[in-house]
Amino acid sequence: MTSSRTTQGRGQLYDTILDTIGDTPCIRINRLAPEGVRLYVKAEAFNPAASVKDRLAVSIIEEAERSGALKPGQTVVEATSGNTGIGLAMVCAAKGYPLVVTMAESFSVERRKLMRFLGAKVVLTPKAEKGFGMYNKAVELADANGWFLASQFETDANAKIHENTTAREIMADFDGDRLDYVVTGYGTGGTVSGMGRVLRKERPDTKIILSEPANAQLIGSGTVQGRNDTGQPAHSHPAFEPHPIQGWTPDFIPLVLQEAIDGKYYDELIPVAGPTGMEWSRKLAQSEGIFTGVSGGSTFAIAVQIAETAPEGTVILCMLPDTGERYLSSPLFEAVPDYMTDEEVALSHSTPGYQMAAE
Ligand code: PMP
């Protein structure tokens, strides 16, 4: 390092928080990457509501405004495990739409609180009814009240925003450089379908790696998802098991993801176990200073797996969908104590002043 850090400002003033969505940085991994391989993460936590779903949220609302499907002041309703709800809450707050979110009781408490803090109403659904239950509740509420259903799992606005923003950012940031692999998981499938549309055409040599939970291999099972006329799932997928990778793999194969399956937008499908993902999330925090959630850790686990056997010079990009701060009450933080560890107590007792007793 030769000179002190300075900054110049962004060179623009922003008219709304919504204009700060996207253009997230691709960041080099320095300590966890094997030598000879350049591994980057695209940190979606840099979005204003700290996840990849801010992109989808602004896309759904603005496409619906354009088409007339969403009227001024109309209530928006959606089933979401959290990040879409938080993104929608931010967008609806900024634009003045009321928002109702349905969410299975199994998802982390801070997600509910964040949405409520942003002005949304959160209606919980029973854990036993899984993603299917919260989804059906949203449809029911929309039908009963004439609300606008955001339909993140079916809407064209989903993959479209990743095609127009996420993929474009990757194309621009790796312009003139190698990009051998892009690694991602799926929730709705918007990220992989949108990226796939662009990368398959414009960077056909880039391999797209898709991951799903080891104990919920919906795509890996090969079992086709039954759907109704509008593309909504007709039933819960038989390969689904509850898994700890929040935001990934609902209990059905979404229509948005089906495009990536039918269009062969991925070269390899690699399962990952939730605990492995959590371990890599911790490692990213502690060895790189990069704070991401369980799905980010899980995606990163696969990226490292590829990096370990990749030839010298390989360039890999790994999607990190959100921030780790969203998981304080979840198993990701289970091993993090509230009070002091023995080591911290020993440190406290190592000098005479301001001591605290062990708990
Ligand atoms: N990780 C997290 C934490 C998410 O909230 C989501 C979105 N549900 C994803 C990954 C997957 O993104 P996508 O819906 O674009 O497939």
CSV table of N, CA and C in Angstrom, one decimal, residues 3 10 31 79 83 107 114 130 132 134 157 159 194-195 204 238 256 269 282 307 332:
chain,number,residue,atom,x,y,z
A,3,SER,N,-0.2,4.8,-0.7
A,3,SER,CA,-0.8,6.1,-0.2
A,3,SER,C,-2.1,5.7,0.6
A,10,ARG,N,-19.9,9.5,-5.2
A,10,ARG,CA,-20.4,8.7,-6.3
A,10,ARG,C,-20.6,9.5,-7.6
A,31,ARG,N,-7.9,-15.1,0.8
A,31,ARG,CA,-7.3,-16.1,1.8
A,31,ARG,C,-7.9,-17.4,1.7
A,79,ALA,N,-46.2,-14.2,-0.9
A,79,ALA,CA,-45.7,-15.2,0.0
A,79,ALA,C,-44.2,-15.2,-0.2
A,83,ASN,N,-36.5,-12.4,2.1
A,83,ASN,CA,-35.8,-11.4,1.4
A,83,ASN,C,-36.7,-10.7,0.4
A,107,PHE,N,-39.5,-19.4,9.5
A,107,PHE,CA,-38.4,-18.5,9.1
A,107,PHE,C,-38.0,-17.5,10.2
A,114,LEU,N,-38.1,-7.1,10.4
A,114,LEU,CA,-37.7,-6.1,9.4
A,114,LEU,C,-38.8,-5.7,8.5
A,130,LYS,N,-45.7,-25.9,5.0
A,130,LYS,CA,-44.5,-25.6,4.2
A,130,LYS,C,-44.7,-24.3,3.3
A,132,PHE,N,-45.8,-24.3,0.4
A,132,PHE,CA,-47.1,-24.4,-0.3
A,132,PHE,C,-48.2,-23.7,0.4
A,134,MET,N,-48.0,-21.1,2.7
A,134,MET,CA,-47.9,-19.6,2.7
A,134,MET,C,-48.2,-19.1,1.3
A,157,ALA,N,-41.4,-10.6,-14.7
A,157,ALA,CA,-40.5,-9.5,-14.2
A,157,ALA,C,-39.3,-10.0,-13.4
A,159,ALA,N,-37.0,-13.1,-13.9
A,159,ALA,CA,-35.8,-13.4,-14.7
A,159,ALA,C,-35.4,-12.1,-15.5
A,194,GLY,N,-32.3,-15.6,-15.5
A,194,GLY,CA,-31.9,-14.3,-16.1
A,194,GLY,C,-30.5,-14.3,-16.5
A,195,MET,N,-29.6,-14.8,-15.7
A,195,MET,CA,-28.2,-14.8,-16.0
A,195,MET,C,-28.0,-15.8,-17.2
A,204,PRO,N,-20.8,-18.0,-24.1
A,204,PRO,CA,-21.1,-19.4,-24.1
A,204,PRO,C,-20.0,-20.3,-23.5
A,238,PRO,N,-42.3,-34.2,-4.4
A,238,PRO,CA,-42.0,-35.3,-3.5
A,238,PRO,C,-40.5,-35.4,-3.0
A,256,VAL,N,-40.5,-20.0,-12.9
A,256,VAL,CA,-39.3,-19.1,-13.3
A,256,VAL,C,-38.1,-20.0,-13.4
A,269,LEU,N,-25.1,-29.6,-11.9
A,269,LEU,CA,-26.0,-29.4,-10.7
A,269,LEU,C,-25.3,-30.1,-9.5
A,282,ARG,N,-19.3,-18.9,7.8
A,282,ARG,CA,-18.5,-18.4,8.9
A,282,ARG,C,-17.1,-18.2,8.5
A,307,ALA,N,-13.0,-24.6,-7.4
A,307,ALA,CA,-11.7,-24.0,-7.4
A,307,ALA,C,-10.6,-25.0,-7.1
A,332,LEU,N,-27.3,-20.5,12.1
A,332,LEU,CA,-26.0,-20.0,11.7
A,332,LEU,C,-25.2,-19.3,12.9
